[in-house]
Amino acid sequence: MLLTPQDANLFFRLHRTLMLFVNQRLQAVPDDPATPEDFAALSPEARLKVRDALLAHTALIESFVDQNPAHLPDDELAIVRAWRHLVAGKFYVFRELKKYTVFLSSENQPVAYGVLALSQPFEELIGPFLPVLTQTVLLPFKDKIVYDSLMSSYRISFGPGIRRSLNDSFKEAKARDGIVTSLPMSRG
């Protein structure tokens, strides 16, 4: 399942604007893009450096909202402010469902997240054969969960034992928390 084209465009615009701000504050990449569009034109490796810098300094999300350098309207600032509830890490892209794709966290007590793709289906990004181990950042977006447009996949295949273990982990996560479809996650 994908975001609508309008929502995908909004997400990309807001995310690039925040990432530009992060790079201006931390100088994560020397290319020093001047506009959000310049940031978008950077290599994936450069964008990953900026994203990783943000993960090390998440307080910059609140600074961005407080300073509002792009003069965003309140509803858009609220979207960016919610990104402080991000979830970063390694996830198994586990199962494609009708409403979302299930990302299973690789934690000791896994969580199953229902994630929407942005503008390109996950199958095109990571291939049709699941599970796939990835590293990414999950973000809240309009009462849904999306990923931050940067995903590193590990090209490994899983044998029957690991697949069974992942299935058990999914069942446990689903029984404990359900499939989490919004952030922050509320524990019952």
CSV table of N, CA and C in Angstrom, one decimal, residues 92-163:
chain,number,residue,atom,x,y,z
A,92,TYR,N,12.7,-6.8,9.9
A,92,TYR,CA,12.4,-7.8,8.8
A,92,TYR,C,11.2,-7.3,8.1
A,93,VAL,N,11.3,-7.0,6.8
A,93,VAL,CA,10.1,-6.7,6.0
A,93,VAL,C,9.5,-8.1,5.8
A,94,PHE,N,8.4,-8.3,6.5
A,94,PHE,CA,8.0,-9.7,6.8
A,94,PHE,C,6.8,-10.2,6.0
A,95,ARG,N,5.8,-9.3,5.8
A,95,ARG,CA,4.6,-9.8,5.1
A,95,ARG,C,3.9,-8.6,4.4
A,96,GLU,N,3.5,-8.8,3.2
A,96,GLU,CA,2.7,-7.8,2.5
A,96,GLU,C,1.2,-8.1,2.7
A,97,LEU,N,0.5,-7.1,3.3
A,97,LEU,CA,-0.9,-7.2,3.6
A,97,LEU,C,-1.6,-6.2,2.7
A,98,LYS,N,-3.0,-6.3,2.7
A,98,LYS,CA,-3.7,-5.4,1.9
A,98,LYS,C,-3.6,-3.9,2.2
A,99,LYS,N,-3.5,-3.6,3.5
A,99,LYS,CA,-3.5,-2.2,4.0
A,99,LYS,C,-2.1,-1.7,4.2
A,100,TYR,N,-1.1,-2.5,4.4
A,100,TYR,CA,0.3,-2.1,4.7
A,100,TYR,C,1.2,-3.3,4.6
A,101,THR,N,2.5,-3.0,4.8
A,101,THR,CA,3.5,-4.1,4.8
A,101,THR,C,3.9,-4.2,6.3
A,102,VAL,N,4.1,-5.4,6.7
A,102,VAL,CA,4.5,-5.7,8.1
A,102,VAL,C,6.0,-5.6,8.2
A,103,PHE,N,6.5,-4.7,9.1
A,103,PHE,CA,7.9,-4.7,9.4
A,103,PHE,C,8.0,-5.2,10.8
A,104,LEU,N,8.8,-6.3,11.0
A,104,LEU,CA,9.0,-6.9,12.3
A,104,LEU,C,10.3,-6.4,12.9
A,105,SER,N,10.3,-5.8,14.0
A,105,SER,CA,11.5,-5.3,14.6
A,105,SER,C,12.4,-6.4,15.0
A,106,SER,N,13.7,-6.2,15.0
A,106,SER,CA,14.7,-7.3,15.3
A,106,SER,C,15.0,-7.3,16.8
A,107,GLU,N,14.3,-6.6,17.6
A,107,GLU,CA,14.5,-6.5,19.1
A,107,GLU,C,14.2,-7.9,19.7
A,108,ASN,N,14.7,-8.0,21.0
A,108,ASN,CA,14.4,-9.2,21.8
A,108,ASN,C,12.9,-9.5,21.9
A,109,GLN,N,12.2,-8.4,22.1
A,109,GLN,CA,10.7,-8.5,22.2
A,109,GLN,C,10.2,-7.7,20.9
A,110,PRO,N,10.1,-8.5,19.8
A,110,PRO,CA,9.7,-7.8,18.6
A,110,PRO,C,8.4,-7.1,18.5
A,111,VAL,N,8.3,-6.1,17.7
A,111,VAL,CA,7.1,-5.4,17.5
A,111,VAL,C,6.8,-5.4,16.0
A,112,ALA,N,5.5,-5.7,15.7
A,112,ALA,CA,5.1,-5.7,14.3
A,112,ALA,C,4.5,-4.4,13.9
A,113,TYR,N,5.1,-3.7,12.9
A,113,TYR,CA,4.6,-2.4,12.5
A,113,TYR,C,3.9,-2.5,11.1
A,114,GLY,N,2.8,-1.9,10.9
A,114,GLY,CA,2.1,-1.8,9.6
A,114,GLY,C,2.6,-0.5,8.9
A,115,VAL,N,3.4,-0.7,7.9
A,115,VAL,CA,4.1,0.5,7.2
A,115,VAL,C,3.6,0.7,5.8
A,116,LEU,N,3.4,1.9,5.4
A,116,LEU,CA,3.0,2.3,4.1
A,116,LEU,C,4.3,2.7,3.3
A,117,ALA,N,4.4,2.3,2.1
A,117,ALA,CA,5.4,2.7,1.2
A,117,ALA,C,5.1,4.2,0.8
A,118,LEU,N,6.1,4.9,0.3
A,118,LEU,CA,5.9,6.3,-0.1
A,118,LEU,C,5.4,6.5,-1.5
A,119,SER,N,6.2,6.3,-2.5
A,119,SER,CA,5.8,6.5,-3.9
A,119,SER,C,6.1,5.3,-4.7
A,120,GLN,N,6.8,4.3,-4.2
A,120,GLN,CA,7.2,3.1,-4.9
A,120,GLN,C,6.9,1.9,-4.0
A,121,PRO,N,6.3,0.9,-4.5
A,121,PRO,CA,6.0,-0.3,-3.7
A,121,PRO,C,7.2,-0.9,-3.1
A,122,PHE,N,7.1,-1.5,-1.9
A,122,PHE,CA,8.3,-2.1,-1.3
A,122,PHE,C,8.8,-3.3,-2.2
A,123,GLU,N,7.9,-3.9,-2.9
A,123,GLU,CA,8.4,-5.0,-3.8
A,123,GLU,C,9.4,-4.5,-4.8
A,124,GLU,N,9.2,-3.3,-5.3
A,124,GLU,CA,10.1,-2.7,-6.3
A,124,GLU,C,11.4,-2.4,-5.6
A,125,LEU,N,11.4,-2.0,-4.3
A,125,LEU,CA,12.6,-1.6,-3.6
A,125,LEU,C,13.4,-2.7,-3.1
A,126,ILE,N,12.8,-3.8,-2.6
A,126,ILE,CA,13.5,-4.9,-2.0
A,126,ILE,C,13.3,-6.2,-2.6
A,127,GLY,N,12.4,-6.3,-3.6
A,127,GLY,CA,12.2,-7.6,-4.3
A,127,GLY,C,11.0,-8.3,-3.7
A,128,PRO,N,10.5,-9.3,-4.4
A,128,PRO,CA,9.3,-10.0,-4.0
A,128,PRO,C,9.4,-11.0,-3.0
A,129,PHE,N,10.7,-11.4,-2.6
A,129,PHE,CA,10.8,-12.6,-1.7
A,129,PHE,C,11.1,-12.1,-0.3
A,130,LEU,N,10.1,-12.4,0.6
A,130,LEU,CA,10.2,-12.0,1.9
A,130,LEU,C,10.4,-13.2,2.8
A,131,PRO,N,11.0,-13.0,4.0
A,131,PRO,CA,11.4,-11.7,4.6
A,131,PRO,C,12.7,-11.2,4.1
A,132,VAL,N,12.9,-9.9,4.3
A,132,VAL,CA,14.2,-9.2,3.9
A,132,VAL,C,14.6,-8.4,5.1
A,133,LEU,N,15.8,-8.5,5.5
A,133,LEU,CA,16.3,-7.7,6.7
A,133,LEU,C,16.7,-6.4,6.1
A,134,THR,N,16.2,-5.3,6.8
A,134,THR,CA,16.5,-3.9,6.3
A,134,THR,C,16.9,-3.1,7.5
A,135,GLN,N,17.5,-2.0,7.3
A,135,GLN,CA,17.7,-1.0,8.3
A,135,GLN,C,17.1,0.3,7.8
A,136,THR,N,16.2,0.9,8.6
A,136,THR,CA,15.5,2.1,8.2
A,136,THR,C,15.0,2.9,9.4
A,137,VAL,N,14.3,3.9,9.2
A,137,VAL,CA,13.7,4.7,10.2
A,137,VAL,C,12.2,4.8,9.9
A,138,LEU,N,11.4,4.4,10.9
A,138,LEU,CA,9.9,4.5,10.8
A,138,LEU,C,9.5,5.8,11.4
A,139,LEU,N,8.6,6.5,10.7
A,139,LEU,CA,8.1,7.8,11.1
A,139,LEU,C,6.5,7.8,11.1
A,140,PRO,N,6.0,8.5,12.1
A,140,PRO,CA,4.5,8.7,12.0
A,140,PRO,C,4.2,9.8,10.9
A,141,PHE,N,3.1,9.5,10.2
A,141,PHE,CA,2.7,10.5,9.2
A,141,PHE,C,1.2,10.4,9.0
A,142,LYS,N,0.5,11.4,9.5
A,142,LYS,CA,-1.0,11.5,9.4
A,142,LYS,C,-1.7,10.2,9.9
A,143,ASP,N,-1.4,9.8,11.1
A,143,ASP,CA,-2.0,8.6,11.7
A,143,ASP,C,-1.6,7.3,11.0
A,144,LYS,N,-0.5,7.3,10.3
A,144,LYS,CA,0.0,6.1,9.7
A,144,LYS,C,1.5,6.0,10.0
A,145,ILE,N,2.1,4.9,9.5
A,145,ILE,CA,3.5,4.8,9.7
A,145,ILE,C,4.1,4.7,8.3
A,146,VAL,N,5.2,5.5,8.0
A,146,VAL,CA,5.9,5.4,6.8
A,146,VAL,C,7.4,5.2,7.2
A,147,TYR,N,8.2,4.9,6.2
A,147,TYR,CA,9.7,4.9,6.4
A,147,TYR,C,10.3,6.2,5.9
A,148,ASP,N,11.5,6.5,6.2
A,148,ASP,CA,12.0,7.8,5.9
A,148,ASP,C,12.6,8.0,4.5
A,149,SER,N,12.3,7.0,3.7
A,149,SER,CA,12.7,7.0,2.3
A,149,SER,C,14.2,6.5,2.1
A,150,LEU,N,14.8,6.1,3.2
A,150,LEU,CA,16.2,5.6,3.1
A,150,LEU,C,16.1,4.2,3.7
A,151,MET,N,16.5,3.2,2.9
A,151,MET,CA,16.4,1.8,3.4
A,151,MET,C,17.6,1.0,2.9
A,152,SER,N,18.3,0.4,3.8
A,152,SER,CA,19.5,-0.4,3.5
A,152,SER,C,19.0,-1.9,3.7
A,153,SER,N,19.1,-2.7,2.6
A,153,SER,CA,18.7,-4.1,2.7
A,153,SER,C,19.9,-5.0,2.8
A,154,TYR,N,19.8,-6.0,3.5
A,154,TYR,CA,20.9,-7.0,3.6
A,154,TYR,C,20.5,-8.2,2.7
A,155,ARG,N,21.4,-8.5,1.8
A,155,ARG,CA,21.1,-9.6,0.8
A,155,ARG,C,21.4,-10.9,1.4
A,156,ILE,N,20.6,-11.4,2.3
A,156,ILE,CA,20.8,-12.7,2.8
A,156,ILE,C,19.4,-13.5,2.7
A,157,SER,N,19.5,-14.8,2.6
A,157,SER,CA,18.3,-15.6,2.5
A,157,SER,C,18.2,-16.3,3.8
A,158,PHE,N,16.9,-16.6,4.2
A,158,PHE,CA,16.6,-17.3,5.5
A,158,PHE,C,16.1,-18.7,5.2
A,159,GLY,N,16.7,-19.6,6.0
A,159,GLY,CA,16.3,-21.0,5.9
A,159,GLY,C,15.0,-21.2,6.7
A,160,PRO,N,14.5,-22.5,6.6
A,160,PRO,CA,13.3,-22.8,7.2
A,160,PRO,C,13.3,-22.6,8.8
A,161,GLY,N,14.4,-22.8,9.4
A,161,GLY,CA,14.4,-22.6,10.9
A,161,GLY,C,14.2,-21.1,11.2
A,162,ILE,N,14.9,-20.2,10.5
A,162,ILE,CA,14.8,-18.8,10.8
A,162,ILE,C,13.4,-18.3,10.4
A,163,ARG,N,12.9,-18.8,9.3
A,163,ARG,CA,11.5,-18.4,8.9
A,163,ARG,C,10.5,-18.8,10.0
